[in-house]
mmCIF file of C-alpha atoms in Angstrom:
data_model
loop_
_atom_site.group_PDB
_atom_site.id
_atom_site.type_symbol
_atom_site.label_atom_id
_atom_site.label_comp_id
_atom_site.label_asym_id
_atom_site.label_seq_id
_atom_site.Cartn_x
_atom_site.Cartn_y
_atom_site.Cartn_z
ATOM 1 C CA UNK A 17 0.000 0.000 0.000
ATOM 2 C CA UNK A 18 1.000 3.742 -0.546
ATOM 3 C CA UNK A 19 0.454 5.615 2.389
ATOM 4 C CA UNK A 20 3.403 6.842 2.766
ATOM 5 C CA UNK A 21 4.144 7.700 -0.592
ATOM 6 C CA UNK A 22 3.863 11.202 -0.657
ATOM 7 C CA UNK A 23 6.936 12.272 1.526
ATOM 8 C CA UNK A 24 9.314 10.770 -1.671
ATOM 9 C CA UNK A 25 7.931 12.757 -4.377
ATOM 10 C CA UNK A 26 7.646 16.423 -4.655
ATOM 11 C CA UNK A 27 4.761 17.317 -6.945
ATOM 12 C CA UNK A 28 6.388 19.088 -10.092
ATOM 13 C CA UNK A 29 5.648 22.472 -10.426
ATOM 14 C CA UNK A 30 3.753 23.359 -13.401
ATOM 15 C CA UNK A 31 6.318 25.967 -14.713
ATOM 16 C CA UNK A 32 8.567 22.733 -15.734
ATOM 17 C CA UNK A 33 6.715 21.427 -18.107
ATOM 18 C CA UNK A 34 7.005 21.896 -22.129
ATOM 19 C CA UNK A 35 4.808 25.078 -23.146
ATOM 20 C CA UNK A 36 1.288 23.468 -24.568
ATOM 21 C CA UNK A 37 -1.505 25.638 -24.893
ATOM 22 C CA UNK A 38 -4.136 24.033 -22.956
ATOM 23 C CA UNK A 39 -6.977 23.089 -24.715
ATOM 24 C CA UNK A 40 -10.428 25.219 -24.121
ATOM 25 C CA UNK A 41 -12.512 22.312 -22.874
ATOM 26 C CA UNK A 42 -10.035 21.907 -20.062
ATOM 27 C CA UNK A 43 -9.284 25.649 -19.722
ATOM 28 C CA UNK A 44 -13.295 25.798 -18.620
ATOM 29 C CA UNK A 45 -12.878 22.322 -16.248
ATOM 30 C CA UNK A 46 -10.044 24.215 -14.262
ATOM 31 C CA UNK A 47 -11.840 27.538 -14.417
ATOM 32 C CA UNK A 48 -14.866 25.466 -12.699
ATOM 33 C CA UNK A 49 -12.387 23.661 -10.274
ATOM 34 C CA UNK A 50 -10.691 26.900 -9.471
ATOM 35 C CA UNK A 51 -14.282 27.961 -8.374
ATOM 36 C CA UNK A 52 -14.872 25.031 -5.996
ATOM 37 C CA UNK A 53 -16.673 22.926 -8.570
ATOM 38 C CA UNK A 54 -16.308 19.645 -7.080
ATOM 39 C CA UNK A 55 -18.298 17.859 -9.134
ATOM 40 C CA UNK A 56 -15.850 19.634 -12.428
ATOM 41 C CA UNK A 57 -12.534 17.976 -10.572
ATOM 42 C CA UNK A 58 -14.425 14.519 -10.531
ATOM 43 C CA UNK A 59 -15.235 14.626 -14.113
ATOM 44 C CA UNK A 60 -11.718 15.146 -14.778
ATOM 45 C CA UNK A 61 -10.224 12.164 -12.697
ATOM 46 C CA UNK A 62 -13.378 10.097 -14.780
ATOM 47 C CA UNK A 63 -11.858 11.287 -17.727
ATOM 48 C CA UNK A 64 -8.346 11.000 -16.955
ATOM 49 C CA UNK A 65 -8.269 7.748 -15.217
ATOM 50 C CA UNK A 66 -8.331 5.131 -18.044
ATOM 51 C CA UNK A 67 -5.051 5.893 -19.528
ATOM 52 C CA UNK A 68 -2.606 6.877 -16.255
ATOM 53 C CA UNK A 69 -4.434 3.834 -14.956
ATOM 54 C CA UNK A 70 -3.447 1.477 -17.543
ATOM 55 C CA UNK A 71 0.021 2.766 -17.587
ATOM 56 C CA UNK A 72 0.306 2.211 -14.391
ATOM 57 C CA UNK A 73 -0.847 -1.035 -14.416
ATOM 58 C CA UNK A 74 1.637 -1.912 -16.577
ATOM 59 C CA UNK A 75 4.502 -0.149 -14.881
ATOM 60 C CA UNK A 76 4.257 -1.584 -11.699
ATOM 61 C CA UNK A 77 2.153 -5.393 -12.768
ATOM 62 C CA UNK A 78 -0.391 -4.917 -9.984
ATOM 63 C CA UNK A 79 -3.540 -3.379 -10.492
ATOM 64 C CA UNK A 80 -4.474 -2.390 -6.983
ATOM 65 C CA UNK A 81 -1.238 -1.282 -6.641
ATOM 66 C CA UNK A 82 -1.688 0.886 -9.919
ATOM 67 C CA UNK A 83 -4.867 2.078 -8.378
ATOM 68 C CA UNK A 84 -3.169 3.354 -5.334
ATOM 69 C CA UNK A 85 -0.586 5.250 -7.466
ATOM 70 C CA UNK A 86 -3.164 6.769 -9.226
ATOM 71 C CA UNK A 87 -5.201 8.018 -6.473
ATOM 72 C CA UNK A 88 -1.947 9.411 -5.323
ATOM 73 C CA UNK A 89 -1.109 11.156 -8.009
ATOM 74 C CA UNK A 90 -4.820 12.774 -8.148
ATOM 75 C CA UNK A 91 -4.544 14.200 -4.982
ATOM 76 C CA UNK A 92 -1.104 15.665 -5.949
ATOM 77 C CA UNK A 93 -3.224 17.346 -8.748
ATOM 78 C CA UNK A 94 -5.573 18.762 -6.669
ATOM 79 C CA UNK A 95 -3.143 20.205 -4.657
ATOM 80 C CA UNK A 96 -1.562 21.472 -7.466
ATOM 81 C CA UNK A 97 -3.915 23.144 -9.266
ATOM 82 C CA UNK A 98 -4.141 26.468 -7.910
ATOM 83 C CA UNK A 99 -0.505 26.930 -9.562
ATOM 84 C CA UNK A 100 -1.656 26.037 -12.454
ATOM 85 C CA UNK A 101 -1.154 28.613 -15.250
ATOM 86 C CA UNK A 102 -2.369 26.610 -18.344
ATOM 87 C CA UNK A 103 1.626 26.054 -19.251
ATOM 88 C CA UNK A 104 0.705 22.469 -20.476
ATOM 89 C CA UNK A 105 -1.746 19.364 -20.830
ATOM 90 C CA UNK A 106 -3.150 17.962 -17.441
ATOM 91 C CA UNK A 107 -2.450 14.501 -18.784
ATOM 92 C CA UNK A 108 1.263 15.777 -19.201
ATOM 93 C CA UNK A 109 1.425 16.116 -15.697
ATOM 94 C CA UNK A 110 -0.791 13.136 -14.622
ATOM 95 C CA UNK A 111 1.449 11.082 -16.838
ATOM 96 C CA UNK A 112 5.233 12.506 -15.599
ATOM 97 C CA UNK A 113 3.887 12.247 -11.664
ATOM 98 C CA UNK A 114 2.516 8.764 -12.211
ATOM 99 C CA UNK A 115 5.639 7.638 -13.928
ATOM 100 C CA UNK A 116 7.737 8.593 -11.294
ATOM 101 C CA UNK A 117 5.508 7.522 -8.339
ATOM 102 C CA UNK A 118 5.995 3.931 -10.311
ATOM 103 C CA UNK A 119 9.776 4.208 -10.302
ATOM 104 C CA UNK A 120 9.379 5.302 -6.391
ATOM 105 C CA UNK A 121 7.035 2.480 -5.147
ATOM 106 C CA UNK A 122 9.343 0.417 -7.427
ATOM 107 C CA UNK A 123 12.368 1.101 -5.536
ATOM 108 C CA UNK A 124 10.324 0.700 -1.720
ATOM 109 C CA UNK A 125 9.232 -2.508 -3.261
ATOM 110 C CA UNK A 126 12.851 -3.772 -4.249
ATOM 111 C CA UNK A 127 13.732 -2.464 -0.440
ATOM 112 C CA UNK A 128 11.462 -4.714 1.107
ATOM 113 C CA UNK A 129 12.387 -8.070 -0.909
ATOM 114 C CA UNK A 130 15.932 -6.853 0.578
ATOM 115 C CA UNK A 131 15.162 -6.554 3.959
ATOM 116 C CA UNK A 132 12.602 -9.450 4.134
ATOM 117 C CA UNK A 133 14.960 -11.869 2.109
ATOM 118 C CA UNK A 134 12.182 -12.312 -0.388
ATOM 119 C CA UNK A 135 13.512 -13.945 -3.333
ATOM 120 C CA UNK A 136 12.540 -13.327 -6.474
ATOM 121 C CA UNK A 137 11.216 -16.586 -7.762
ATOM 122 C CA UNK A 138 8.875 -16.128 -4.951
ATOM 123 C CA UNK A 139 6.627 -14.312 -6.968
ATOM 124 C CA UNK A 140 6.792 -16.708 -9.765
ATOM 125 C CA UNK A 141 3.358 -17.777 -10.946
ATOM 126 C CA UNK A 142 1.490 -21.005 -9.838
ATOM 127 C CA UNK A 143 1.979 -23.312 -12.755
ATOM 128 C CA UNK A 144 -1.628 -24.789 -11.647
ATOM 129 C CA UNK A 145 -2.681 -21.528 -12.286
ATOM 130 C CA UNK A 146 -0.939 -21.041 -15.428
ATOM 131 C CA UNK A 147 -2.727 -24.167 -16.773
ATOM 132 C CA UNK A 148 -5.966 -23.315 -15.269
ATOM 133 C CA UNK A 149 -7.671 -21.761 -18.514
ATOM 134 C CA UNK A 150 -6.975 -24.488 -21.185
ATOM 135 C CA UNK A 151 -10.675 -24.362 -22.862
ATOM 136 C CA UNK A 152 -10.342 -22.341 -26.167
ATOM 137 C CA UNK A 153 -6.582 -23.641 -27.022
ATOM 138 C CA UNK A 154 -4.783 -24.872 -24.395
ATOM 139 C CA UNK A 155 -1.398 -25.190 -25.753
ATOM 140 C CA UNK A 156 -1.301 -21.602 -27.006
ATOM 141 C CA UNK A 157 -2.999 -19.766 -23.839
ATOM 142 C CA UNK A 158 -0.353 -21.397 -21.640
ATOM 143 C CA UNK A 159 2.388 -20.486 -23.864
ATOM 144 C CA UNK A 160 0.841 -16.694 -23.986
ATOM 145 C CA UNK A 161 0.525 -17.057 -20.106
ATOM 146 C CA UNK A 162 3.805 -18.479 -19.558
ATOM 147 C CA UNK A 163 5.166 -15.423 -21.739
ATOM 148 C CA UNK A 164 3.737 -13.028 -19.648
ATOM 149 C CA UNK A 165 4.811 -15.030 -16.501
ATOM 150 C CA UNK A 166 8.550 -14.661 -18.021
ATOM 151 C CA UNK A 167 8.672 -11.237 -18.909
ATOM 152 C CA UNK A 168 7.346 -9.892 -15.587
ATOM 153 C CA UNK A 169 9.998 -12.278 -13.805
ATOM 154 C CA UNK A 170 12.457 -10.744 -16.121
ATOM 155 C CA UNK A 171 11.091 -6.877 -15.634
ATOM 156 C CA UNK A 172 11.392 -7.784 -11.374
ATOM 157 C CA UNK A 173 14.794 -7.969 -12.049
ATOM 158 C CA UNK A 174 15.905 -4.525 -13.640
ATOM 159 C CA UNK A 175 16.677 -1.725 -11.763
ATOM 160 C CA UNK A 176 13.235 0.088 -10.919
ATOM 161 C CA UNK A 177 14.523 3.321 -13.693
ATOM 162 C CA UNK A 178 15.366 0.520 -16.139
ATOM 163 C CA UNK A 179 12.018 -1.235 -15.526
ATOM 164 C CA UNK A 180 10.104 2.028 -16.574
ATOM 165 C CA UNK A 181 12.371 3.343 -19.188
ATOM 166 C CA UNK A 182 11.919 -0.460 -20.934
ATOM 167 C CA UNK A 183 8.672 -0.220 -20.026
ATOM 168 C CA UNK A 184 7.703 3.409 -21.350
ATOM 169 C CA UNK A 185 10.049 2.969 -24.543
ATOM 170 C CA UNK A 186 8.929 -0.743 -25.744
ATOM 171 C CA UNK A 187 5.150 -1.251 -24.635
ATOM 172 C CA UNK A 188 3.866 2.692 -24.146
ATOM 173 C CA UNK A 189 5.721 3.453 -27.503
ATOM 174 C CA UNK A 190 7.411 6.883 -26.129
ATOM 175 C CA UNK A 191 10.424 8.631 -27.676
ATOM 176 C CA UNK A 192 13.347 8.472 -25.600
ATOM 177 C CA UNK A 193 13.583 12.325 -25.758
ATOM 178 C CA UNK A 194 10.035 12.372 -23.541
ATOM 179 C CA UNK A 195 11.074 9.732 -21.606
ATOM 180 C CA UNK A 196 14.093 11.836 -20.770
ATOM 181 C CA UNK A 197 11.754 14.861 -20.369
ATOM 182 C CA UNK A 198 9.204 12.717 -18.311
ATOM 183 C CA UNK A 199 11.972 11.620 -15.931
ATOM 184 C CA UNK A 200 14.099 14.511 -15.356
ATOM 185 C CA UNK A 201 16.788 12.584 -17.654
ATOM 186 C CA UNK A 202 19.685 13.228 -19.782
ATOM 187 C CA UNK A 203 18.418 11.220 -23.219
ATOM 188 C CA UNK A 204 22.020 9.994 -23.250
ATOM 189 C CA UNK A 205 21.093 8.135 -19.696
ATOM 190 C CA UNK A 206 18.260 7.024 -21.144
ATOM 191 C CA UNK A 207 19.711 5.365 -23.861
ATOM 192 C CA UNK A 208 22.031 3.625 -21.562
ATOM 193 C CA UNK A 209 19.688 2.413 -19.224
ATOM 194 C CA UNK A 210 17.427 1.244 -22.155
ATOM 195 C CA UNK A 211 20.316 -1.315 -23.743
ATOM 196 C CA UNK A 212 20.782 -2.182 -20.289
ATOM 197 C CA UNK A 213 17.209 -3.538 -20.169
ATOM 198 C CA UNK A 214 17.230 -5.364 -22.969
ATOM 199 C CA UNK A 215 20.455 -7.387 -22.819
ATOM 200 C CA UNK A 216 19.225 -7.991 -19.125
ATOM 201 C CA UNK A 217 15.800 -9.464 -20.245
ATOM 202 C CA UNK A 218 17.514 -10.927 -23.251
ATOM 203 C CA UNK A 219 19.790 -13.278 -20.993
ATOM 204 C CA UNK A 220 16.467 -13.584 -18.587
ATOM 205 C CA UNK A 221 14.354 -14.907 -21.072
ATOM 206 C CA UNK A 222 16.418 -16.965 -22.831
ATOM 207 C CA UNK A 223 16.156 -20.360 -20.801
ATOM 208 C CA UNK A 224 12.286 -19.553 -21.011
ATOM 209 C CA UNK A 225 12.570 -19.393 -25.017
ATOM 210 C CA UNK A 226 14.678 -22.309 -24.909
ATOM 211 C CA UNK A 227 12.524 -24.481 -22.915
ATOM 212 C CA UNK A 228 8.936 -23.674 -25.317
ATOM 213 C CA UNK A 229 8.434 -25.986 -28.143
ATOM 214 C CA UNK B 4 34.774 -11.044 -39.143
ATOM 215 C CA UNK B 5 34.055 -7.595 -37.371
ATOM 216 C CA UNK B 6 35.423 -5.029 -37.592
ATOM 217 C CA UNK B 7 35.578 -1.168 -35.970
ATOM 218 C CA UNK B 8 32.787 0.453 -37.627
ATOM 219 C CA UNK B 9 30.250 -2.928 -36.649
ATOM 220 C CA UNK B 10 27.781 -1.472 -34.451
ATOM 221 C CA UNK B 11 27.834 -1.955 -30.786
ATOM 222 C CA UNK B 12 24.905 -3.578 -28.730
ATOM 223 C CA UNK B 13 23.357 -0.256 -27.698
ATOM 224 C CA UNK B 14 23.229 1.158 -31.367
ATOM 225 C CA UNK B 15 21.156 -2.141 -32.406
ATOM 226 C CA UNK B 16 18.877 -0.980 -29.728
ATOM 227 C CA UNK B 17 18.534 2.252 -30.775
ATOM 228 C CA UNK B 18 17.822 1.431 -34.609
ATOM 229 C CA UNK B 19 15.615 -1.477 -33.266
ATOM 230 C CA UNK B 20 13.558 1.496 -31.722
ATOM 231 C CA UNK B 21 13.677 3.850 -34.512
ATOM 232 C CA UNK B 22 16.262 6.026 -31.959
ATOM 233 C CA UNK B 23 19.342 6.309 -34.928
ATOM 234 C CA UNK B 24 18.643 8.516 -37.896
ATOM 235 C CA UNK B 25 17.989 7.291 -41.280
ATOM 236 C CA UNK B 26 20.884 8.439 -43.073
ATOM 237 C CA UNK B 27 23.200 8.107 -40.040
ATOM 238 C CA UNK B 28 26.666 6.439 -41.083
ATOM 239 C CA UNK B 29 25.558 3.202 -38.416
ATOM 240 C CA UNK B 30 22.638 2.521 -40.671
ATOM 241 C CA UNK B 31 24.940 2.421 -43.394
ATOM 242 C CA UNK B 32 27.308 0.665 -41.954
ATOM 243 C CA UNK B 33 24.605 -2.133 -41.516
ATOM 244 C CA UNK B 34 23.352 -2.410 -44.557
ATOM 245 C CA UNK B 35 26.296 -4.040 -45.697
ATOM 246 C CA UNK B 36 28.043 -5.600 -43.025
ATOM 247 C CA UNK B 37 26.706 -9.545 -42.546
ATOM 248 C CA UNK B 38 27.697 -9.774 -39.019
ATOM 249 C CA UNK B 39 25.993 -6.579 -38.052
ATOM 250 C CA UNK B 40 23.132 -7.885 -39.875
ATOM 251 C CA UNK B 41 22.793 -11.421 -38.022
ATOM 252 C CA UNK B 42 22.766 -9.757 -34.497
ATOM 253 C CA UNK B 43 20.594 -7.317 -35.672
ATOM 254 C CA UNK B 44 18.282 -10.213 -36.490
ATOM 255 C CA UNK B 45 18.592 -11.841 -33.160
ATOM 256 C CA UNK B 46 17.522 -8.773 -31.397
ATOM 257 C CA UNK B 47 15.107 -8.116 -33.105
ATOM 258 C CA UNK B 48 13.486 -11.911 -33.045
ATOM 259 C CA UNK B 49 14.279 -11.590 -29.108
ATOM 260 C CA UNK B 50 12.231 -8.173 -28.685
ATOM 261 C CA UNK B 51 9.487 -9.066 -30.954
ATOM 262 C CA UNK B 52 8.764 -12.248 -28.984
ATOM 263 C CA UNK B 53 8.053 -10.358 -26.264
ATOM 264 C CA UNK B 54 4.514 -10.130 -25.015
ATOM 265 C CA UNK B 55 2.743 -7.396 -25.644
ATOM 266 C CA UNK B 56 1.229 -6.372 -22.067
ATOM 267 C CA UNK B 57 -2.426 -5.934 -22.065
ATOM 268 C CA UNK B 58 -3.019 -4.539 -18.830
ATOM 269 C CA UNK B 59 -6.210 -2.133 -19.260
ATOM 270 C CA UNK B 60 -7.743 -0.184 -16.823
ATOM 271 C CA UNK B 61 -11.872 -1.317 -17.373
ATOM 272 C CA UNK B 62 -14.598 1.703 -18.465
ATOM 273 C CA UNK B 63 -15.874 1.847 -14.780
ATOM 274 C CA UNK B 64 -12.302 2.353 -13.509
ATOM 275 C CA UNK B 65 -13.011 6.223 -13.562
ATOM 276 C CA UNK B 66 -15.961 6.404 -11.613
ATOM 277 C CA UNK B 67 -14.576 4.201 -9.154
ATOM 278 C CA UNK B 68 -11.245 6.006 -9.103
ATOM 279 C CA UNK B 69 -12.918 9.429 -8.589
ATOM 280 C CA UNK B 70 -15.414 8.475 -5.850
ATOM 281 C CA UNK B 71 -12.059 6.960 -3.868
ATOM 282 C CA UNK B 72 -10.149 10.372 -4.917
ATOM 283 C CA UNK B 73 -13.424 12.705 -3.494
ATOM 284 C CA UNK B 74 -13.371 10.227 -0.193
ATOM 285 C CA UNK B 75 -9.560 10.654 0.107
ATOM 286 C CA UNK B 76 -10.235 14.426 -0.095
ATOM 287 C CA UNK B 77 -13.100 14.845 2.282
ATOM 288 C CA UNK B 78 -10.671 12.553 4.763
ATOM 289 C CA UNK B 79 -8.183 15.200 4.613
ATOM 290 C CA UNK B 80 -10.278 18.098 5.244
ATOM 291 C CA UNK B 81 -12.429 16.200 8.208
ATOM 292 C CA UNK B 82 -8.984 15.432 9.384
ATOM 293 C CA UNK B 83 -8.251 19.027 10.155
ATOM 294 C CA UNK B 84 -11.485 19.496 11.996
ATOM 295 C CA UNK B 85 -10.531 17.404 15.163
ATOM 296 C CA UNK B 86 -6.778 19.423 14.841
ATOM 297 C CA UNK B 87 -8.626 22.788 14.531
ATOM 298 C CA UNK B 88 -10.909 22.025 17.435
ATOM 299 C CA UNK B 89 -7.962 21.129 19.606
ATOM 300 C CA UNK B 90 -6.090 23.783 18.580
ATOM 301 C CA UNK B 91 -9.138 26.649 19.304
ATOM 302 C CA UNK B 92 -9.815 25.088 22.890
ATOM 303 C CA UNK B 93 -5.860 24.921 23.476
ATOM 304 C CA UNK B 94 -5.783 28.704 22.381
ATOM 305 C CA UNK B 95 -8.922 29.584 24.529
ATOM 306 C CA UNK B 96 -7.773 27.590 27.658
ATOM 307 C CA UNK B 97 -4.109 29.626 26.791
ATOM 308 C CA UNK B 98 -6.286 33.358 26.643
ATOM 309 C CA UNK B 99 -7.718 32.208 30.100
ATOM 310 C CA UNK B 100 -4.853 31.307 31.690
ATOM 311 C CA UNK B 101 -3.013 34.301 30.442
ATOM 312 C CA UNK B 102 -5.807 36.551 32.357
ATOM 313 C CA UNK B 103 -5.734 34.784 35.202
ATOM 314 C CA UNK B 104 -2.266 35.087 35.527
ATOM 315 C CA UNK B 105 -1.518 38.448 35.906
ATOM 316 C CA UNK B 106 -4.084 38.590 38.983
ATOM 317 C CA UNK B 107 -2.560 36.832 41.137
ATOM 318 C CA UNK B 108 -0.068 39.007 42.408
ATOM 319 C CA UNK B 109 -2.794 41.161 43.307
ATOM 320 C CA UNK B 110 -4.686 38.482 44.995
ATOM 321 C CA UNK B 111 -3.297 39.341 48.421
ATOM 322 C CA UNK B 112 -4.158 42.921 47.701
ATOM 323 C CA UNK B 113 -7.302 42.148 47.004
ATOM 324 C CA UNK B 114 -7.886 39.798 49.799
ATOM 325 C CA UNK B 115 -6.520 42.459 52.235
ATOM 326 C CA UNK B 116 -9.506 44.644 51.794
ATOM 327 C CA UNK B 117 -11.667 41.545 52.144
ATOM 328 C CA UNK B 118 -9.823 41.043 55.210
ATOM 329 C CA UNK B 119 -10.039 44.557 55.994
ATOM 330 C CA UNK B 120 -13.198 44.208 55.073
ATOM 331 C CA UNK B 121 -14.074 41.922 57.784
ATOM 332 C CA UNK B 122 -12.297 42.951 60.515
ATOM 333 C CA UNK B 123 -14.912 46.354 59.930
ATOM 334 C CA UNK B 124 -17.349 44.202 59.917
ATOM 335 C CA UNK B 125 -16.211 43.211 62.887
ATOM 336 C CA UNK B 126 -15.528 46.258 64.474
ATOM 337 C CA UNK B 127 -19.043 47.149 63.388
ATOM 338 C CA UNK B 128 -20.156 43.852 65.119
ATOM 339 C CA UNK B 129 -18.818 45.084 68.246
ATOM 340 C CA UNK B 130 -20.057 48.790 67.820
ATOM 341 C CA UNK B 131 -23.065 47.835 70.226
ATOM 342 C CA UNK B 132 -20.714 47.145 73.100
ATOM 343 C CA UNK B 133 -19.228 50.595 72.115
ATOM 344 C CA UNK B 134 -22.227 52.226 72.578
ATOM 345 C CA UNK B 135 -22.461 49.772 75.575
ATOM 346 C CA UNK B 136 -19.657 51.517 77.016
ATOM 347 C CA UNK B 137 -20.409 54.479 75.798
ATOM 348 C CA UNK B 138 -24.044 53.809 77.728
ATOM 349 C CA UNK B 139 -21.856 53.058 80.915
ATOM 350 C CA UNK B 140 -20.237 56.531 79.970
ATOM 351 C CA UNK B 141 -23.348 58.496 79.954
ATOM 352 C CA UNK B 142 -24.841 56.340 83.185
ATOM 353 C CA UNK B 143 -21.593 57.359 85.286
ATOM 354 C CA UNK B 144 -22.117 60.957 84.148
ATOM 355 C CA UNK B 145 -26.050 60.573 85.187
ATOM 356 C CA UNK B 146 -24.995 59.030 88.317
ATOM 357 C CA UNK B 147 -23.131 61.894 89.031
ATOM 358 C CA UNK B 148 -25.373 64.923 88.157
ATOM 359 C CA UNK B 149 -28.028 62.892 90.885
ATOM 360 C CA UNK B 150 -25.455 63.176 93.387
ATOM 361 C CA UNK B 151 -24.551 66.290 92.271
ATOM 362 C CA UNK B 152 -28.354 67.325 92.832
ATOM 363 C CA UNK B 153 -28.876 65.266 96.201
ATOM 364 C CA UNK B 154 -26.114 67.473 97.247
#
């Protein structure tokens, strides 16, 4: 759980983001949150939620956990948005402040294996389970689920950055220049940590691709 | 065989995800070197394989998201009411000991005319054995004027 999330991460000031007009429909939601519109500053989490959501999700490979994130990052809006000049896109900012509350809850997460002596292979799927929906295809839907199995194994053991750069890069479809701009990154150390992903899940996945048919 | 100009690792990478520029001398460089070529390959089967991750937040995600962000928000503010409450009664209990304070110094003073006070009561208490005496007085004087007469 995140409840002690919000002493790592400083919200970002608005000021730092890339200069986007805002677009009118939104101009009018924060002109109706500015004015105590509660019901405005709900509309915009419905709206918003999906997509930070699913990234998220995908970031971290838990929803509830991804849920938690995302509340978090919500509330860091709405604290934020009385600062707010209309510099750039709300989803900007949802999506930079989500990113990095991933690579934060990434790293607590990596802490407590340490501490607790968790190993990774702990958290290695039940092959019961793996097998469990062999209906429609059984040969290929435990292949795909064995796949999946793999590459979070493989993901678990990057470094959290390398995790989310990988992540942001290969299944979000970013440019490393954003990802740069989303982390607070030079794109050069982006790059790096990139190659260092893949020749990392390379050699992880490997014995998996060896071992299906 | 390879040779200096072969690309490393991290430039396969980069190409692989469109990150090296078109007419860049690398790209060249692999478009006619075989070994380049064949890891290029590999990498790119490797990647590809990959599952694609199909984690996807459901439509009703956003109402449920902003009724636990509202909930969240109405916690924090009814959280301040119990520290605001505290806080006034500390503040008023602070204001009343404050003008207490100075008040006691003068406490004796102000119990001295009390005391004073009461010893005038008491004094006025006792006036009727004053005016007792004072009756003895005035009895003496009359007992004194009859002999004074008799004489």
């Amino acid at each position: 759980m995140l409840s002690n999330t919000s002493a790592i991460i400083d919200s970002l000031p608005w000021s730092s983001y890339p200069q986007l007009m805002v677009e009118p429909d939104e101009q009018l939601l924060l002109q109706q949150i500015r004015n105590g519109d509660q019901r405005a500053f709900e509309r915009l989490v419905k709206e918003q939620t999906g997509k930070i959501l699913s990234l998220a999700w995908r970031l971290v490979g838990n929803r509830e956990e991804a849920e938690d994130l995302v509340q978090e990052a919500f509330i860091r809006l709405h604290r934020a948005l009385p600062d707010f000049r209309g510099d750039s896109l709300i989803s900007t900012w949802l999506y930079r402040t989500t990113t990095r509350l991933a690579i934060d809850h990434l790293r607590r997460e990596r802490l407590k294996r340490k501490l607790f002596f968790f190993r990774a292979d702990n958290d290695a799927p039940d092959p019961v389970e793996l097998a469990s929906d062999t209906r429609d295809n059984p040969g290929r839907k435990y292949q795909a689920k064995a796949a999946m199995a793999a590459l979070r194994k493989g993901l678990k053991k990057l470094s959290p950055r390398q995790q989310v750069i990988f992540s942001l890069r290969h299944h979000e479809g970013l440019a490393l220049q954003e990802i740069a701009a989303h982390l607070g990154l030079e794109t050069g150390t982006v790059k790096s940590h990139l190659h260092r992903a893949v020749t990392q899940l390379r050699l992880e996945l490997a014995d998996y691709r060896e071992d299906m048919p | 065989m390879k040779n200096t100009d072969c690309l490393s690792e991290q430039d396969l990478t980069l190409h692989y995800y469109g990150e090296i520029p078109a007419d860049s001398p690398e790209l060249e460089h692999l478009s006619s070197c075989q070994n380049c070529l064949v890891r290029y390959d590999a990498l790119q089967k490797d990647l590809k394989s990959l599952p694609v991750l199909t984690d996807e937040a459901d439509s009703a995600a956003g109402t449920r998201m902003a009724a636990r962000v509202s909930e969240r928000l109405n916690q924090r503010k009814t959280n301040w009411l119990p520290i605001l409450g505290g806080s006034a009664a500390a503040a008023v209990a602070l204001v009343v000991t404050l003008a207490i304070w100075p008040a006691q110094p003068n406490a004796p003073v102000q119990t001295q005319p009390v005391q004073t006070a009461s010893h005038t009561m008491g004094l006025e208490n006792d006036m009727p054995d004053i005016d007792f005496l004072n009756d003895l007085e005035l009895l003496k004087e009359l007992e004194l004027l009859r002999q004074i007469e008799g004489v």
